[in-house]
mmCIF file of C-alpha atoms and ligand atoms in Angstrom:
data_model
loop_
_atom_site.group_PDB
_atom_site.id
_atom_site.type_symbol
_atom_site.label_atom_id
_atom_site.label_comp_id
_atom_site.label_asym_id
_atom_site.label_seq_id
_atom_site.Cartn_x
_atom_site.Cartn_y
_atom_site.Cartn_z
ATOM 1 C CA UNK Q 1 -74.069 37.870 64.494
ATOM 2 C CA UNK Q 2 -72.956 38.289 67.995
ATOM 3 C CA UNK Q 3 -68.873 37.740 68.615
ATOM 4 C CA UNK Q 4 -66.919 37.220 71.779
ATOM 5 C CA UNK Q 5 -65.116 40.388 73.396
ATOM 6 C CA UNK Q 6 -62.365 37.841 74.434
ATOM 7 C CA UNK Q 7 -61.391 34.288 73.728
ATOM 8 C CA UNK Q 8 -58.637 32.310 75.826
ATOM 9 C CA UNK Q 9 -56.495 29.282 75.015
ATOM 10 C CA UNK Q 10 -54.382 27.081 77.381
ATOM 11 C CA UNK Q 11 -53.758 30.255 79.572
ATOM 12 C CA UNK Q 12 -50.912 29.799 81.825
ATOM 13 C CA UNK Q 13 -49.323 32.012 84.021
ATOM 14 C CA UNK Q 14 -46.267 31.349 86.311
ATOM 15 C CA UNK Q 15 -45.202 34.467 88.512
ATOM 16 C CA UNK Q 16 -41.228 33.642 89.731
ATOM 17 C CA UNK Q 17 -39.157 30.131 88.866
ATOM 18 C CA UNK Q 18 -38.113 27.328 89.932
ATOM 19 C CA UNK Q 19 -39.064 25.733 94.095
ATOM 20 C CA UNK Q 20 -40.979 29.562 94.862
ATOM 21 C CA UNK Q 21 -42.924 29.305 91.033
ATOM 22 C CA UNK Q 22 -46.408 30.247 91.673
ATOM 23 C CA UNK Q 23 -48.841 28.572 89.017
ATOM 24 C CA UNK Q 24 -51.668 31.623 89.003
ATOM 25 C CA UNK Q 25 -53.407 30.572 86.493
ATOM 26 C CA UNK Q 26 -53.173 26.518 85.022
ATOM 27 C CA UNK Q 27 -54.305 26.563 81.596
ATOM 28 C CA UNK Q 28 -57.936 28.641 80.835
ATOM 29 C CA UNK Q 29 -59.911 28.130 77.822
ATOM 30 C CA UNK Q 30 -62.647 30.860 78.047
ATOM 31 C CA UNK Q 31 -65.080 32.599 75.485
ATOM 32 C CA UNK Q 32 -66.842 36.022 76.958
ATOM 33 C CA UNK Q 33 -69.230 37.066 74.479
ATOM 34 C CA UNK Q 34 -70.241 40.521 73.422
ATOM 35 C CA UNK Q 35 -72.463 42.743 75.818
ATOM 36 C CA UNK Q 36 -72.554 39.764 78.949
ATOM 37 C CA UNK Q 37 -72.047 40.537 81.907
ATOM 38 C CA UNK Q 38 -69.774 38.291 82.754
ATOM 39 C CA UNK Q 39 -69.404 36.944 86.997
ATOM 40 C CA UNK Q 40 -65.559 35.454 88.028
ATOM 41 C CA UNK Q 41 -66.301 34.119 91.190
ATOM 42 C CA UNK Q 42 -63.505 32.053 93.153
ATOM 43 C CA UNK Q 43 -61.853 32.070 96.576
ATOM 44 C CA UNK Q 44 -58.944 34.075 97.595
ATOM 45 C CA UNK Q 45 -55.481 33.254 95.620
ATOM 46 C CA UNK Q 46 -57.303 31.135 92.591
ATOM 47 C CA UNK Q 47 -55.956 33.411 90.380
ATOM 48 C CA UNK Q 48 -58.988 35.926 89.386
ATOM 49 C CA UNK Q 49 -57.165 39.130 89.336
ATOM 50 C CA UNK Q 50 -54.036 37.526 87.258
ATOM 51 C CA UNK Q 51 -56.470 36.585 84.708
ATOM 52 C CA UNK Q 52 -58.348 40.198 84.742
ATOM 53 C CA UNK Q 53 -54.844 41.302 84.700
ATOM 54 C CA UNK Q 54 -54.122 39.375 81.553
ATOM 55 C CA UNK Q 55 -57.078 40.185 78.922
ATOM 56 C CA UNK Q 56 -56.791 43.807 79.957
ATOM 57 C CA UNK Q 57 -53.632 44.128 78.618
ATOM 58 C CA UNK Q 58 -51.814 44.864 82.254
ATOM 59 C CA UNK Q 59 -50.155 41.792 82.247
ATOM 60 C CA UNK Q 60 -48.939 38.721 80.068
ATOM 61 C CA UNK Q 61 -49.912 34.871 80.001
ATOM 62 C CA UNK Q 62 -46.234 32.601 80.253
ATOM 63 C CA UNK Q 63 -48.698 30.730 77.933
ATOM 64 C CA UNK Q 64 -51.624 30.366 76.103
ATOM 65 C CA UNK Q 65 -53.091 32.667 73.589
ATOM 66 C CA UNK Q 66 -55.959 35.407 74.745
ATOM 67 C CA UNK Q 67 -57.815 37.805 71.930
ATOM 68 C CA UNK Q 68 -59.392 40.447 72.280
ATOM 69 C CA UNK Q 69 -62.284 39.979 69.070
ATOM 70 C CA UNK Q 70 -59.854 39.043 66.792
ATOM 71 C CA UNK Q 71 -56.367 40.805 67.950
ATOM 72 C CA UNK Q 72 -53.888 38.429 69.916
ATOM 73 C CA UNK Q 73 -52.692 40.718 72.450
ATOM 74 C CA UNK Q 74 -49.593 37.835 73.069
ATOM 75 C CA UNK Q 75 -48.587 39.428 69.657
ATOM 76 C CA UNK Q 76 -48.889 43.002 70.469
ATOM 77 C CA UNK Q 77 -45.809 45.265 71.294
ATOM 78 C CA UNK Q 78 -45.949 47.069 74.760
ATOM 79 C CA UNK Q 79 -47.465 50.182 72.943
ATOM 80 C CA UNK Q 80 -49.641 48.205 71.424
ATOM 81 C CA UNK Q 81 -50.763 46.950 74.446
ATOM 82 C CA UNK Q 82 -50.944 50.520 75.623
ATOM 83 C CA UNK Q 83 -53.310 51.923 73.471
ATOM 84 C CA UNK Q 84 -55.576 48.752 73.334
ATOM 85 C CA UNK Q 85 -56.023 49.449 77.477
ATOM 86 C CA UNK Q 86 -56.217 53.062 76.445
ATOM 87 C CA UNK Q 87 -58.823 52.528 73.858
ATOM 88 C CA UNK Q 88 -60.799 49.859 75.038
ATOM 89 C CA UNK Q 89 -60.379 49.152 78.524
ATOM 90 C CA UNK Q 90 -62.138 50.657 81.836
ATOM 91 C CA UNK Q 91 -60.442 49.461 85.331
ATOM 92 C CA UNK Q 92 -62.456 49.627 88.447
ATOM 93 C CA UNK Q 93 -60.134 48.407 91.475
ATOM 94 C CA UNK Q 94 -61.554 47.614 95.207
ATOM 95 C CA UNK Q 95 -59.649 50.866 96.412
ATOM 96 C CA UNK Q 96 -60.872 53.700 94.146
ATOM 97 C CA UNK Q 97 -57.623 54.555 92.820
ATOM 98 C CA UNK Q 98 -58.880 58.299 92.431
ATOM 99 C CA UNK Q 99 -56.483 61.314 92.631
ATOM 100 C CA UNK Q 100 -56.769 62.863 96.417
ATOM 101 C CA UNK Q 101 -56.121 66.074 94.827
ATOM 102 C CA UNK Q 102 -58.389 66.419 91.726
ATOM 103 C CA UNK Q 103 -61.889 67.085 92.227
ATOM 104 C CA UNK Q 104 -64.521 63.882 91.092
ATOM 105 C CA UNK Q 105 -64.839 65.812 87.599
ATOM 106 C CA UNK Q 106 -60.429 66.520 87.228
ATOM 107 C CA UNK Q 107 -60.630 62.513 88.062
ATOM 108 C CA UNK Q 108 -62.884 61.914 85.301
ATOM 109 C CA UNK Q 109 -60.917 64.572 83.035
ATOM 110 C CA UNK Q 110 -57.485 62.433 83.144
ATOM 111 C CA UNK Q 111 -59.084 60.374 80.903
ATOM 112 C CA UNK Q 112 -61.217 62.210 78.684
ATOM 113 C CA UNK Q 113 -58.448 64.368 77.479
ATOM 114 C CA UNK Q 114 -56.647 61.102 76.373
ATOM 115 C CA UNK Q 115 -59.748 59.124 75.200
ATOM 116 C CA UNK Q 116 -60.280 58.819 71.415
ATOM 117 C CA UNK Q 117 -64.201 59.831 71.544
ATOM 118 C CA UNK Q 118 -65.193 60.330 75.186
ATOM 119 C CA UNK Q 119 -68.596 61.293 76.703
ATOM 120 C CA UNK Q 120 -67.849 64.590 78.700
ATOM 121 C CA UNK Q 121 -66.628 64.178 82.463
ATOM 122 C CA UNK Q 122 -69.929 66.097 83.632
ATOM 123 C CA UNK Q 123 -72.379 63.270 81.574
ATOM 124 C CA UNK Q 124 -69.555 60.236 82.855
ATOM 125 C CA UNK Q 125 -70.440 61.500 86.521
ATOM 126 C CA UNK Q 126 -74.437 62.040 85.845
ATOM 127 C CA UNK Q 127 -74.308 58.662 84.790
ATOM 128 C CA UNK Q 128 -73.116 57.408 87.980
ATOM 129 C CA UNK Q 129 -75.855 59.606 89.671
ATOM 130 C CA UNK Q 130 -73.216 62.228 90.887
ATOM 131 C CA UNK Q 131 -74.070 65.608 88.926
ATOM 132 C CA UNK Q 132 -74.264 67.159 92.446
ATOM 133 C CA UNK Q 133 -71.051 65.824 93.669
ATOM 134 C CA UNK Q 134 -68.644 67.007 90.496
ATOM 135 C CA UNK Q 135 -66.354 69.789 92.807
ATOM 136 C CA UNK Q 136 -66.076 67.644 95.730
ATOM 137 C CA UNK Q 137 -62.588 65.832 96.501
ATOM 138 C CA UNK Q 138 -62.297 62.196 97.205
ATOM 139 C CA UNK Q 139 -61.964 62.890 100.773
ATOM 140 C CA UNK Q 140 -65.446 64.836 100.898
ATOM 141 C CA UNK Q 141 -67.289 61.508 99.674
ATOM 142 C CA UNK Q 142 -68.553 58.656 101.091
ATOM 143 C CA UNK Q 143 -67.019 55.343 99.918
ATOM 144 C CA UNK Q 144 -69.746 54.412 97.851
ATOM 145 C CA UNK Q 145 -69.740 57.581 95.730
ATOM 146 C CA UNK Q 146 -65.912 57.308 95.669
ATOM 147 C CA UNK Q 147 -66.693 54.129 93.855
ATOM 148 C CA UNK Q 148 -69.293 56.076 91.268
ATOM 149 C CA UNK Q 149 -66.124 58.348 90.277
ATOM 150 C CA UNK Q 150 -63.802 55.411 89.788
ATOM 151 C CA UNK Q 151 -66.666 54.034 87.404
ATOM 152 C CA UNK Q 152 -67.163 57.532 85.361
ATOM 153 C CA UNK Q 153 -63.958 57.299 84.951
ATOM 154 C CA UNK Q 154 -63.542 53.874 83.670
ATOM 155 C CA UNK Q 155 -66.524 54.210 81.762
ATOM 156 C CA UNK Q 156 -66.210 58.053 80.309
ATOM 157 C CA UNK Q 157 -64.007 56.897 77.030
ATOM 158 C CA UNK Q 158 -66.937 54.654 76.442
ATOM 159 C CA UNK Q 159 -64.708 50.936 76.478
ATOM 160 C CA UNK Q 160 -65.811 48.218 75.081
ATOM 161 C CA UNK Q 161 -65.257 45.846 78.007
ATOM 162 C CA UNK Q 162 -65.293 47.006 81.536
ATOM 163 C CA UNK Q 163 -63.139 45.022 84.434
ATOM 164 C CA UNK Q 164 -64.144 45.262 87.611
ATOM 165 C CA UNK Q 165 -61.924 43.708 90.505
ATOM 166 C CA UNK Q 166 -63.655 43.188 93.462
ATOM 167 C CA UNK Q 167 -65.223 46.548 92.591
ATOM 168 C CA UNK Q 168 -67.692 46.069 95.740
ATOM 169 C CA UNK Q 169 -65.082 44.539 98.187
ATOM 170 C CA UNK Q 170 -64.857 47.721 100.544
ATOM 171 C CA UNK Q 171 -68.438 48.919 101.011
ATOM 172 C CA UNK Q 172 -71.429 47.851 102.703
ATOM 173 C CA UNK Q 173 -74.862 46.113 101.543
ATOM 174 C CA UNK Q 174 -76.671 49.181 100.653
ATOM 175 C CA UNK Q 175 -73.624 51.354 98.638
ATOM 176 C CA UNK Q 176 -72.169 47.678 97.083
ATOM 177 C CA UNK Q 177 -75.865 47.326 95.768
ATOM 178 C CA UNK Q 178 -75.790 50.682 93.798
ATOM 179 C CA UNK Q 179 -72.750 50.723 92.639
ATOM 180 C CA UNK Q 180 -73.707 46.619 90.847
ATOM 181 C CA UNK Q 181 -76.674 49.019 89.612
ATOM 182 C CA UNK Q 182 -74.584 51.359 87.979
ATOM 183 C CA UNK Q 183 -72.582 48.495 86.404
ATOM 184 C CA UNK Q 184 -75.412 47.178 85.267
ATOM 185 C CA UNK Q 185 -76.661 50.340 83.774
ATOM 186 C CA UNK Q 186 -73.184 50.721 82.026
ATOM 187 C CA UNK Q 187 -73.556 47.416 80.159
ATOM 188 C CA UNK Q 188 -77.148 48.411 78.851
ATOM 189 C CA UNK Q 189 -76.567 52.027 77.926
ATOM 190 C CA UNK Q 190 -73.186 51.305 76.493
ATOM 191 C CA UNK Q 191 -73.484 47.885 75.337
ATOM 192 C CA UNK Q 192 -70.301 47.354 76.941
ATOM 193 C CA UNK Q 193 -68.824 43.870 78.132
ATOM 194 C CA UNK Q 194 -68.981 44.358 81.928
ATOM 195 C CA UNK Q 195 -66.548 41.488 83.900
ATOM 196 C CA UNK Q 196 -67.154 41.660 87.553
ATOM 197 C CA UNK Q 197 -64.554 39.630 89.685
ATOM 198 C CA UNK Q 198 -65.715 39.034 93.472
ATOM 199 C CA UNK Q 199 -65.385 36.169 96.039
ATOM 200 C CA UNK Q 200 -69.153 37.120 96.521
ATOM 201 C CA UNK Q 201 -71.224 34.344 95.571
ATOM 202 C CA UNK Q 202 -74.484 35.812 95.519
ATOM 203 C CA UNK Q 203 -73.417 38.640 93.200
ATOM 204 C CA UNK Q 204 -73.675 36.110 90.505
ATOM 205 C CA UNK Q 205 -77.405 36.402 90.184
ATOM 206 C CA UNK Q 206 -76.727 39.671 88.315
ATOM 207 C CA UNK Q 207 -74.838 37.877 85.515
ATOM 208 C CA UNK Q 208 -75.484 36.463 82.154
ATOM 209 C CA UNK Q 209 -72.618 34.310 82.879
ATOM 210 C CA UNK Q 210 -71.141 32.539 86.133
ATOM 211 C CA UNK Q 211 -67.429 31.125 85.696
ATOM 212 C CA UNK Q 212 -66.392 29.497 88.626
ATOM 213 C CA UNK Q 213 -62.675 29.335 89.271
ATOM 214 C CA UNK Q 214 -60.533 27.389 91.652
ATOM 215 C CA UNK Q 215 -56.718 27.034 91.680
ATOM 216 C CA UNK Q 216 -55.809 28.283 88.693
ATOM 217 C CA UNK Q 217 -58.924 26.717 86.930
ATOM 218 C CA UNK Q 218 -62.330 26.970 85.759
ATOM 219 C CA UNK Q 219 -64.259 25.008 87.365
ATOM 220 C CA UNK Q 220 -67.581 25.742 85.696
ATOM 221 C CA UNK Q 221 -69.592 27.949 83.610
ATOM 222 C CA UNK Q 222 -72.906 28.893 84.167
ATOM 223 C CA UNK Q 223 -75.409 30.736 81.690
ATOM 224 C CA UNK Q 224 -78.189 32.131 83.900
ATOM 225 C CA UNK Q 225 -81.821 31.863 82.222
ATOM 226 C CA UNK Q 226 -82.749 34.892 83.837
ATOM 227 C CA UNK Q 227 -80.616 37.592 85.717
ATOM 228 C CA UNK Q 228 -81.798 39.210 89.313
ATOM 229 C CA UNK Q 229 -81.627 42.907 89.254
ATOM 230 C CA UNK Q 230 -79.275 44.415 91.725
ATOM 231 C CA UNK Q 231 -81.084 45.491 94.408
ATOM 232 C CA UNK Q 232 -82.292 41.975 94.917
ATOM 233 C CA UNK Q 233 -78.914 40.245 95.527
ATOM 234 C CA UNK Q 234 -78.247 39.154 98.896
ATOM 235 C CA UNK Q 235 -74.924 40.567 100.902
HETATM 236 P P1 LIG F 301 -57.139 36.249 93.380
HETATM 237 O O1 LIG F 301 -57.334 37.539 92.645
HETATM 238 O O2 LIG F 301 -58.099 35.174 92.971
HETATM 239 O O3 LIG F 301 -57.138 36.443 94.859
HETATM 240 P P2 LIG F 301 -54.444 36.380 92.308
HETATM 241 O O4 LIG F 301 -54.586 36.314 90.833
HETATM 242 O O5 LIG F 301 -54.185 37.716 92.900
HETATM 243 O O6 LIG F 301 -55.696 35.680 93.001
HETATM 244 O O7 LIG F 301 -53.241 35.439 92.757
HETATM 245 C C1 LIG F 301 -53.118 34.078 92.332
HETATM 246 C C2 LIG F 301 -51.825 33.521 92.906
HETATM 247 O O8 LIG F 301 -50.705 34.168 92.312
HETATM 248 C C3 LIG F 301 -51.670 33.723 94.406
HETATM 249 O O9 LIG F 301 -51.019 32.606 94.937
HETATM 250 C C4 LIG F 301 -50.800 34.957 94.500
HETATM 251 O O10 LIG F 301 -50.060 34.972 95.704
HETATM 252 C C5 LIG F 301 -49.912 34.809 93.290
HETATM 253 N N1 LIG F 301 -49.466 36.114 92.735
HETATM 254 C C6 LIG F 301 -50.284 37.102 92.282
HETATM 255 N N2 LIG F 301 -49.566 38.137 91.798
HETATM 256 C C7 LIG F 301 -48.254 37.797 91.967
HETATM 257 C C8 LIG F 301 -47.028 38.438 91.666
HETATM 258 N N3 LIG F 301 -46.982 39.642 91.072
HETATM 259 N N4 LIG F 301 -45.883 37.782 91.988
HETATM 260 C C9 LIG F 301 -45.927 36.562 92.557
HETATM 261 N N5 LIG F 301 -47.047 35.899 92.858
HETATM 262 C C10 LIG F 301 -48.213 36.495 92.572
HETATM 263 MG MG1 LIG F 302 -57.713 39.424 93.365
#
Protein backbone atom coordinates (compact mmCIF):
# COMPACT_ATOMS: atom_id res chain seq x y z
CA UNK A 1 0.00 0.00 0.00
CA UNK A 2 1.39 3.32 -0.84
CA UNK A 3 2.11 5.80 2.43
CA UNK A 4 2.78 9.49 2.61
CA UNK A 5 6.58 10.68 2.90
CA UNK A 6 5.14 13.54 5.11
CA UNK A 7 1.92 14.45 6.80
CA UNK A 8 1.22 18.04 8.40
CA UNK A 9 -1.20 19.21 11.08
CA UNK A 10 -2.23 22.81 12.03
CA UNK A 11 1.36 23.97 11.02
CA UNK A 12 2.16 27.26 12.41
CA UNK A 13 5.11 29.14 12.37
CA UNK A 14 5.78 32.61 13.94
CA UNK A 15 9.44 33.99 13.32
CA UNK A 16 9.99 37.01 16.24
CA UNK A 17 7.08 38.26 18.94
CA UNK A 18 4.93 40.47 19.71
CA UNK A 19 4.00 44.07 17.07
CA UNK A 20 7.23 42.71 14.49
CA UNK A 21 5.70 38.70 14.76
CA UNK A 22 5.76 37.42 11.32
CA UNK A 23 3.00 34.62 10.80
CA UNK A 24 5.09 32.44 7.94
CA UNK A 25 3.13 29.88 7.85
CA UNK A 26 -0.91 29.97 9.36
CA UNK A 27 -1.86 26.57 10.08
CA UNK A 28 -1.04 23.70 7.05
CA UNK A 29 -2.66 20.44 6.93
CA UNK A 30 -0.79 18.60 4.08
CA UNK A 31 -0.33 14.84 3.01
CA UNK A 32 2.71 14.27 0.28
CA UNK A 33 2.54 10.81 -0.69
CA UNK A 34 5.31 8.42 -1.53
CA UNK A 35 7.27 8.79 -4.94
CA UNK A 36 5.06 12.31 -6.14
CA UNK A 37 6.52 14.80 -7.28
CA UNK A 38 5.19 17.19 -5.43
CA UNK A 39 4.87 21.35 -7.02
CA UNK A 40 4.72 24.37 -4.02
CA UNK A 41 3.88 27.12 -6.03
CA UNK A 42 3.09 30.64 -4.31
CA UNK A 43 4.24 34.25 -4.60
CA UNK A 44 7.12 35.77 -2.90
CA UNK A 45 6.90 35.87 1.16
CA UNK A 46 3.81 33.16 1.41
CA UNK A 47 5.88 31.18 3.33
CA UNK A 48 7.22 28.25 0.86
CA UNK A 49 10.73 28.03 1.99
CA UNK A 50 9.66 28.13 5.93
CA UNK A 51 7.60 25.19 5.24
CA UNK A 52 10.50 23.30 3.10
CA UNK A 53 12.49 24.46 5.96
CA UNK A 54 10.24 22.70 8.42
CA UNK A 55 9.68 18.94 7.07
CA UNK A 56 13.37 18.83 6.28
CA UNK A 57 14.27 18.98 9.61
CA UNK A 58 16.18 22.63 9.26
CA UNK A 59 13.74 24.29 11.12
CA UNK A 60 10.75 23.92 13.69
CA UNK A 61 6.84 24.61 13.44
CA UNK A 62 5.76 27.12 16.79
CA UNK A 63 2.87 24.65 16.10
CA UNK A 64 1.36 21.94 14.55
CA UNK A 65 2.63 18.47 14.21
CA UNK A 66 4.66 17.35 10.79
CA UNK A 67 5.85 13.43 10.25
CA UNK A 68 7.98 12.23 8.34
CA UNK A 69 6.11 8.39 7.52
CA UNK A 70 5.44 7.81 10.87
CA UNK A 71 8.28 9.78 13.03
CA UNK A 72 7.11 13.25 14.52
CA UNK A 73 10.09 15.22 13.96
CA UNK A 74 8.35 17.98 16.72
CA UNK A 75 9.44 15.05 19.05
CA UNK A 76 12.89 14.51 17.87
CA UNK A 77 16.02 15.87 19.77
CA UNK A 78 18.37 18.19 17.68
CA UNK A 79 20.53 15.04 16.83
CA UNK A 80 17.77 13.40 16.00
CA UNK A 81 16.88 15.85 13.73
CA UNK A 82 20.43 15.68 12.47
CA UNK A 83 20.68 12.39 11.31
CA UNK A 84 17.04 12.25 9.90
CA UNK A 85 18.40 15.35 7.36
CA UNK A 86 21.54 13.29 7.19
CA UNK A 87 19.82 10.12 6.31
CA UNK A 88 17.00 11.07 4.42
CA UNK A 89 17.14 14.42 3.15
CA UNK A 90 18.73 15.99 -0.21
CA UNK A 91 18.76 20.05 -0.32
CA UNK A 92 18.99 21.75 -3.61
CA UNK A 93 19.07 25.70 -2.95
CA UNK A 94 18.68 28.48 -5.90
CA UNK A 95 22.50 29.34 -5.33
CA UNK A 96 24.39 26.02 -5.67
CA UNK A 97 25.81 26.06 -2.35
CA UNK A 98 28.92 24.04 -3.77
CA UNK A 99 32.45 24.34 -2.25
CA UNK A 100 34.58 26.95 -4.59
CA UNK A 101 37.47 24.91 -3.71
CA UNK A 102 36.56 21.18 -4.17
CA UNK A 103 36.33 19.87 -7.51
CA UNK A 104 32.37 18.74 -8.74
CA UNK A 105 33.41 15.05 -7.56
CA UNK A 106 35.20 16.46 -3.70
CA UNK A 107 31.54 18.30 -3.71
CA UNK A 108 29.81 15.16 -4.19
CA UNK A 109 32.40 13.29 -1.76
CA UNK A 110 31.35 15.54 1.43
CA UNK A 111 28.53 13.57 1.47
CA UNK A 112 29.24 10.20 0.48
CA UNK A 113 31.78 9.74 3.13
CA UNK A 114 28.98 10.59 5.70
CA UNK A 115 26.04 8.84 3.91
CA UNK A 116 24.86 5.50 5.37
CA UNK A 117 24.77 3.58 1.80
CA UNK A 118 25.69 6.08 -0.93
CA UNK A 119 25.97 5.57 -4.73
CA UNK A 120 29.67 6.58 -5.56
CA UNK A 121 30.36 10.43 -6.31
CA UNK A 122 31.50 9.38 -10.00
CA UNK A 123 27.76 7.43 -10.67
CA UNK A 124 25.93 10.68 -8.45
CA UNK A 125 27.60 13.01 -11.20
CA UNK A 126 26.89 10.52 -14.37
CA UNK A 127 23.53 10.71 -13.25
CA UNK A 128 23.31 14.32 -13.63
CA UNK A 129 24.97 13.88 -17.13
CA UNK A 130 28.40 15.26 -15.85
CA UNK A 131 30.96 12.20 -16.10
CA UNK A 132 33.06 14.62 -18.23
CA UNK A 133 32.93 17.46 -15.89
CA UNK A 134 34.07 15.47 -12.43
CA UNK A 135 37.77 17.58 -12.01
CA UNK A 136 36.41 20.83 -12.91
CA UNK A 137 35.80 23.56 -10.05
CA UNK A 138 32.60 25.40 -9.62
CA UNK A 139 34.05 28.35 -11.21
CA UNK A 140 34.96 26.33 -14.53
CA UNK A 141 31.08 25.51 -15.02
CA UNK A 142 28.33 27.02 -16.40
CA UNK A 143 25.40 27.71 -14.03
CA UNK A 144 23.37 25.05 -15.20
CA UNK A 145 25.93 22.30 -14.60
CA UNK A 146 26.71 24.00 -11.26
CA UNK A 147 23.14 23.10 -10.57
CA UNK A 148 23.75 19.18 -11.79
CA UNK A 149 26.56 19.04 -8.92
CA UNK A 150 24.33 20.53 -6.26
CA UNK A 151 21.78 17.68 -7.34
CA UNK A 152 24.53 14.67 -7.25
CA UNK A 153 25.11 15.80 -4.27
CA UNK A 154 21.74 15.94 -2.79
CA UNK A 155 20.87 12.92 -4.44
CA UNK A 156 24.28 10.66 -4.01
CA UNK A 157 23.14 9.20 -0.33
CA UNK A 158 20.12 8.11 -2.23
CA UNK A 159 17.23 10.25 0.20
CA UNK A 160 14.10 9.41 0.34
CA UNK A 161 12.59 12.85 -0.29
CA UNK A 162 14.38 15.47 -2.24
CA UNK A 163 13.67 19.47 -1.55
CA UNK A 164 14.25 21.64 -4.02
CA UNK A 165 13.97 25.53 -3.32
CA UNK A 166 13.59 27.44 -6.20
CA UNK A 167 16.16 24.99 -7.59
CA UNK A 168 15.66 26.71 -11.20
CA UNK A 169 15.41 30.39 -9.96
CA UNK A 170 18.94 31.51 -11.39
CA UNK A 171 19.18 29.98 -14.86
CA UNK A 172 17.70 30.42 -18.11
CA UNK A 173 14.89 28.47 -20.22
CA UNK A 174 17.11 25.99 -21.77
CA UNK A 175 19.59 24.95 -18.48
CA UNK A 176 16.22 25.40 -15.93
CA UNK A 177 14.62 22.78 -18.39
CA UNK A 178 17.40 20.12 -17.84
CA UNK A 179 18.04 20.46 -14.67
CA UNK A 180 13.56 19.77 -14.01
CA UNK A 181 14.77 16.70 -16.28
CA UNK A 182 17.22 15.52 -14.02
CA UNK A 183 14.75 15.94 -11.11
CA UNK A 184 12.52 14.14 -12.78
CA UNK A 185 14.86 11.36 -13.57
CA UNK A 186 15.82 11.29 -9.78
CA UNK A 187 12.23 10.56 -8.70
CA UNK A 188 11.93 7.58 -11.27
CA UNK A 189 15.31 5.95 -10.83
CA UNK A 190 15.27 6.43 -7.12
CA UNK A 191 11.74 6.37 -6.31
CA UNK A 192 12.43 9.28 -4.30
CA UNK A 193 9.78 12.00 -3.13
CA UNK A 194 10.95 14.99 -5.21
CA UNK A 195 9.31 18.60 -3.69
CA UNK A 196 10.03 21.37 -6.05
CA UNK A 197 9.25 24.93 -4.58
CA UNK A 198 9.12 27.81 -7.37
CA UNK A 199 7.03 31.00 -7.95
CA UNK A 200 6.99 29.47 -11.55
CA UNK A 201 3.62 28.60 -12.45
CA UNK A 202 4.10 26.68 -15.43
CA UNK A 203 6.60 24.33 -13.78
CA UNK A 204 3.61 22.71 -12.30
CA UNK A 205 2.80 20.71 -15.38
CA UNK A 206 5.70 18.43 -14.34
CA UNK A 207 3.97 17.44 -11.08
CA UNK A 208 1.79 14.74 -9.76
CA UNK A 209 0.69 17.27 -7.35
CA UNK A 210 0.07 21.21 -7.45
CA UNK A 211 -0.33 22.90 -3.85
CA UNK A 212 -1.00 26.32 -4.18
CA UNK A 213 -0.01 28.55 -1.29
CA UNK A 214 -0.79 32.09 -0.35
CA UNK A 215 -0.07 33.89 2.95
CA UNK A 216 0.76 31.39 5.03
CA UNK A 217 -1.92 29.01 3.46
CA UNK A 218 -2.84 26.45 1.09
CA UNK A 219 -4.89 27.56 -1.08
CA UNK A 220 -5.44 24.47 -3.20
CA UNK A 221 -4.33 21.15 -4.21
CA UNK A 222 -4.23 19.89 -7.46
CA UNK A 223 -3.67 16.13 -8.64
CA UNK A 224 -2.68 16.36 -12.32
CA UNK A 225 -4.25 13.43 -14.56
CA UNK A 226 -1.33 13.47 -16.59
CA UNK A 227 2.16 15.17 -16.08
CA UNK A 228 4.08 17.20 -19.11
CA UNK A 229 7.59 16.09 -19.47
CA UNK A 230 10.14 18.75 -18.89
CA UNK A 231 11.19 19.90 -21.93
CA UNK A 232 7.66 20.87 -22.71
CA UNK A 233 7.07 23.40 -19.87
CA UNK A 234 6.89 26.87 -20.81
CA UNK A 235 9.53 29.59 -19.16
P1 LIG B 1 8.82 32.34 0.42
O1 LIG B 1 9.84 31.24 0.43
O2 LIG B 1 7.47 31.90 -0.04
O3 LIG B 1 9.30 33.53 -0.34
P2 LIG B 1 9.47 32.57 3.24
O4 LIG B 1 9.08 31.28 3.86
O5 LIG B 1 10.92 32.78 2.98
O6 LIG B 1 8.61 32.82 1.93
O7 LIG B 1 9.00 33.76 4.19
C1 LIG B 1 7.67 33.87 4.70
C2 LIG B 1 7.61 35.09 5.60
O8 LIG B 1 8.41 34.89 6.76
C3 LIG B 1 8.14 36.37 4.96
O9 LIG B 1 7.37 37.44 5.42
C4 LIG B 1 9.56 36.45 5.48
O10 LIG B 1 10.01 37.79 5.52
C5 LIG B 1 9.42 35.86 6.87
N1 LIG B 1 10.66 35.19 7.33
C6 LIG B 1 11.28 34.15 6.72
N2 LIG B 1 12.35 33.74 7.42
C7 LIG B 1 12.43 34.56 8.51
C8 LIG B 1 13.30 34.65 9.62
N3 LIG B 1 14.33 33.80 9.78
N4 LIG B 1 13.06 35.62 10.53
C9 LIG B 1 12.02 36.45 10.39
N5 LIG B 1 11.14 36.42 9.38
C10 LIG B 1 11.33 35.49 8.43
MG1 LIG C 1 11.65 31.10 -0.52
Amino acid sequence: MRKNTFSTKGLTKVYGEGRSAVHALRGVDLVIPDGEIVVLLGPSGSGKSTLLNIIGGLDRATEGEVFFQDQNLGDMTDSQLTRYRRDHVGFVFQFYNLMPSLTARENVELVTEIALDPMGADEALAMVGLSKRVDHFPAQLSGGEQQRVAIARAVAKKPTVLFCDEPTGALDSTTGRAVLQVLKDVNETLGATVLIVTHAASQAAMADRVIHFADGRIREIIVNATKSPPEEIQW
